Amino acid sequence: MLGKMFKSLFSSSGDGTKGKSKAVTADYDGFLIVAEPQPNNGQWQVSGRIEKQVGETTKVHTFIRADTLPDEQAAANEMIRKAKMMIDQMGESLFD
């Protein structure tokens, strides 16, 4: 069961793409949120990353949620909403 889940997360979508959509970005409180919904069994899985430039270093926190939605844009919007919550709750400790 876990093997099938990981395979669906990291395999291509079968339509000639690499299994990822175009990124949607948002700036929030000094952080860059990059929503990258992934196709998963006819749905779109909520995933992406949060970045912050600290000096010359870009810190990155990547996450994939179990949430899936039928629409790519809705999954991107949900990722941005969740990322904002994480930033509000954890701030820069996201990168620890």
PDB file of C-alpha atoms in Angstrom:
ATOM      1  CA  MET A   1       0.000   0.000   0.000  1.00  0.00           C
ATOM      2  CA  LEU A   2       2.759   2.479   0.910  1.00  0.00           C
ATOM      3  CA  GLY A   3       4.717   1.509  -2.191  1.00  0.00           C
ATOM      4  CA  LYS A   4       1.724   2.315  -4.379  1.00  0.00           C
ATOM      5  CA  MET A   5       1.301   5.674  -2.638  1.00  0.00           C
ATOM      6  CA  PHE A   6       4.952   6.617  -3.135  1.00  0.00           C
ATOM      7  CA  LYS A   7       4.839   5.459  -6.742  1.00  0.00           C
ATOM      8  CA  SER A   8       1.839   7.680  -7.429  1.00  0.00           C
ATOM      9  CA  LEU A   9       3.542  10.622  -5.733  1.00  0.00           C
ATOM     10  CA  PHE A  10       6.767  10.404  -7.682  1.00  0.00           C
ATOM     11  CA  SER A  11       5.811   8.890 -11.022  1.00  0.00           C
ATOM     12  CA  SER A  12       4.936  10.778 -14.172  1.00  0.00           C
ATOM     13  CA  SER A  13       1.316  11.427 -15.027  1.00  0.00           C
ATOM     14  CA  GLY A  14       1.463   9.343 -18.192  1.00  0.00           C
ATOM     15  CA  ASP A  15       0.577  12.241 -20.462  1.00  0.00           C
ATOM     16  CA  GLY A  16       4.137  13.235 -21.341  1.00  0.00           C
ATOM     17  CA  THR A  17       4.553  15.621 -18.409  1.00  0.00           C
ATOM     18  CA  LYS A  18       6.789  15.081 -15.415  1.00  0.00           C
ATOM     19  CA  GLY A  19       3.769  14.729 -13.126  1.00  0.00           C
ATOM     20  CA  LYS A  20       3.753  18.319 -11.905  1.00  0.00           C
ATOM     21  CA  SER A  21       1.667  21.308 -12.780  1.00  0.00           C
ATOM     22  CA  LYS A  22       2.818  24.855 -13.361  1.00  0.00           C
ATOM     23  CA  ALA A  23       3.768  26.572 -10.120  1.00  0.00           C
ATOM     24  CA  VAL A  24       1.557  29.265  -8.605  1.00  0.00           C
ATOM     25  CA  THR A  25       3.358  31.677  -6.270  1.00  0.00           C
ATOM     26  CA  ALA A  26       2.363  34.099  -3.532  1.00  0.00           C
ATOM     27  CA  ASP A  27       4.390  36.447  -1.327  1.00  0.00           C
ATOM     28  CA  TYR A  28       3.351  36.378   2.319  1.00  0.00           C
ATOM     29  CA  ASP A  29       4.990  38.089   5.284  1.00  0.00           C
ATOM     30  CA  GLY A  30       8.472  37.909   3.746  1.00  0.00           C
ATOM     31  CA  PHE A  31       8.080  34.290   2.574  1.00  0.00           C
ATOM     32  CA  LEU A  32       7.569  33.009  -0.958  1.00  0.00           C
ATOM     33  CA  ILE A  33       4.893  30.337  -1.253  1.00  0.00           C
ATOM     34  CA  VAL A  34       5.127  28.091  -4.321  1.00  0.00           C
ATOM     35  CA  ALA A  35       2.059  25.917  -4.895  1.00  0.00           C
ATOM     36  CA  GLU A  36       2.776  22.898  -7.098  1.00  0.00           C
ATOM     37  CA  PRO A  37      -0.281  20.618  -7.123  1.00  0.00           C
ATOM     38  CA  GLN A  38       0.505  17.104  -8.316  1.00  0.00           C
ATOM     39  CA  PRO A  39      -1.862  14.927 -10.345  1.00  0.00           C
ATOM     40  CA  ASN A  40      -2.911  11.852  -8.381  1.00  0.00           C
ATOM     41  CA  ASN A  41      -5.497   9.341  -9.615  1.00  0.00           C
ATOM     42  CA  GLY A  42      -7.587  11.913 -11.470  1.00  0.00           C
ATOM     43  CA  GLN A  43      -7.365  14.426  -8.625  1.00  0.00           C
ATOM     44  CA  TRP A  44      -4.848  17.124  -7.664  1.00  0.00           C
ATOM     45  CA  GLN A  45      -2.787  16.630  -4.535  1.00  0.00           C
ATOM     46  CA  VAL A  46      -2.000  19.677  -2.391  1.00  0.00           C
ATOM     47  CA  SER A  47       1.769  20.212  -2.431  1.00  0.00           C
ATOM     48  CA  GLY A  48       4.415  22.867  -2.746  1.00  0.00           C
ATOM     49  CA  ARG A  49       7.097  24.690  -0.831  1.00  0.00           C
ATOM     50  CA  ILE A  50       7.740  27.721   1.331  1.00  0.00           C
ATOM     51  CA  GLU A  51      10.939  29.693   0.719  1.00  0.00           C
ATOM     52  CA  LYS A  52      12.671  32.543   2.484  1.00  0.00           C
ATOM     53  CA  GLN A  53      15.813  34.373   1.481  1.00  0.00           C
ATOM     54  CA  VAL A  54      18.174  34.715   4.456  1.00  0.00           C
ATOM     55  CA  GLY A  55      21.280  36.603   3.432  1.00  0.00           C
ATOM     56  CA  GLU A  56      22.672  34.738   0.437  1.00  0.00           C
ATOM     57  CA  THR A  57      20.881  31.507   1.332  1.00  0.00           C
ATOM     58  CA  THR A  58      17.408  30.438   0.268  1.00  0.00           C
ATOM     59  CA  LYS A  59      15.781  28.296   2.951  1.00  0.00           C
ATOM     60  CA  VAL A  60      13.129  25.874   1.674  1.00  0.00           C
ATOM     61  CA  HIS A  61      10.409  23.835   3.386  1.00  0.00           C
ATOM     62  CA  THR A  62       8.703  21.373   1.005  1.00  0.00           C
ATOM     63  CA  PHE A  63       5.516  19.533   1.835  1.00  0.00           C
ATOM     64  CA  ILE A  64       2.931  17.224   0.324  1.00  0.00           C
ATOM     65  CA  ARG A  65      -0.465  16.919   1.977  1.00  0.00           C
ATOM     66  CA  ALA A  66      -2.828  13.982   1.783  1.00  0.00           C
ATOM     67  CA  ASP A  67      -5.573  16.376   0.639  1.00  0.00           C
ATOM     68  CA  THR A  68      -6.726  15.960  -2.951  1.00  0.00           C
ATOM     69  CA  LEU A  69      -9.124  18.144  -4.889  1.00  0.00           C
ATOM     70  CA  PRO A  70     -10.721  17.660  -8.330  1.00  0.00           C
ATOM     71  CA  ASP A  71      -9.409  20.986  -9.669  1.00  0.00           C
ATOM     72  CA  GLU A  72      -5.753  22.025 -10.069  1.00  0.00           C
ATOM     73  CA  GLN A  73      -6.421  25.680  -9.178  1.00  0.00           C
ATOM     74  CA  ALA A  74      -8.388  24.688  -6.074  1.00  0.00           C
ATOM     75  CA  ALA A  75      -5.459  22.505  -4.937  1.00  0.00           C
ATOM     76  CA  ALA A  76      -3.059  25.427  -5.490  1.00  0.00           C
ATOM     77  CA  ASN A  77      -5.336  27.778  -3.525  1.00  0.00           C
ATOM     78  CA  GLU A  78      -5.589  25.253  -0.682  1.00  0.00           C
ATOM     79  CA  MET A  79      -1.808  24.857  -0.584  1.00  0.00           C
ATOM     80  CA  ILE A  80      -1.384  28.640  -0.322  1.00  0.00           C
ATOM     81  CA  ARG A  81      -3.993  28.795   2.458  1.00  0.00           C
ATOM     82  CA  LYS A  82      -2.260  26.016   4.410  1.00  0.00           C
ATOM     83  CA  ALA A  83       1.178  27.544   3.860  1.00  0.00           C
ATOM     84  CA  LYS A  84      -0.018  30.882   5.260  1.00  0.00           C
ATOM     85  CA  MET A  85      -1.307  29.083   8.355  1.00  0.00           C
ATOM     86  CA  MET A  86       2.044  27.325   8.778  1.00  0.00           C
ATOM     87  CA  ILE A  87       3.915  30.626   8.433  1.00  0.00           C
ATOM     88  CA  ASP A  88       1.618  32.295  10.993  1.00  0.00           C
ATOM     89  CA  GLN A  89       2.050  29.408  13.445  1.00  0.00           C
ATOM     90  CA  MET A  90       5.735  28.570  12.977  1.00  0.00           C
ATOM     91  CA  GLY A  91       7.458  31.498  11.285  1.00  0.00           C
ATOM     92  CA  GLU A  92      11.116  30.851  10.511  1.00  0.00           C
ATOM     93  CA  SER A  93      11.151  27.719  12.702  1.00  0.00           C
ATOM     94  CA  LEU A  94       9.712  25.970   9.606  1.00  0.00           C
ATOM     95  CA  PHE A  95      13.298  25.623   8.451  1.00  0.00           C
ATOM     96  CA  ASP A  96      14.750  24.104  11.666  1.00  0.00           C
TER      97      ASP A  96
END
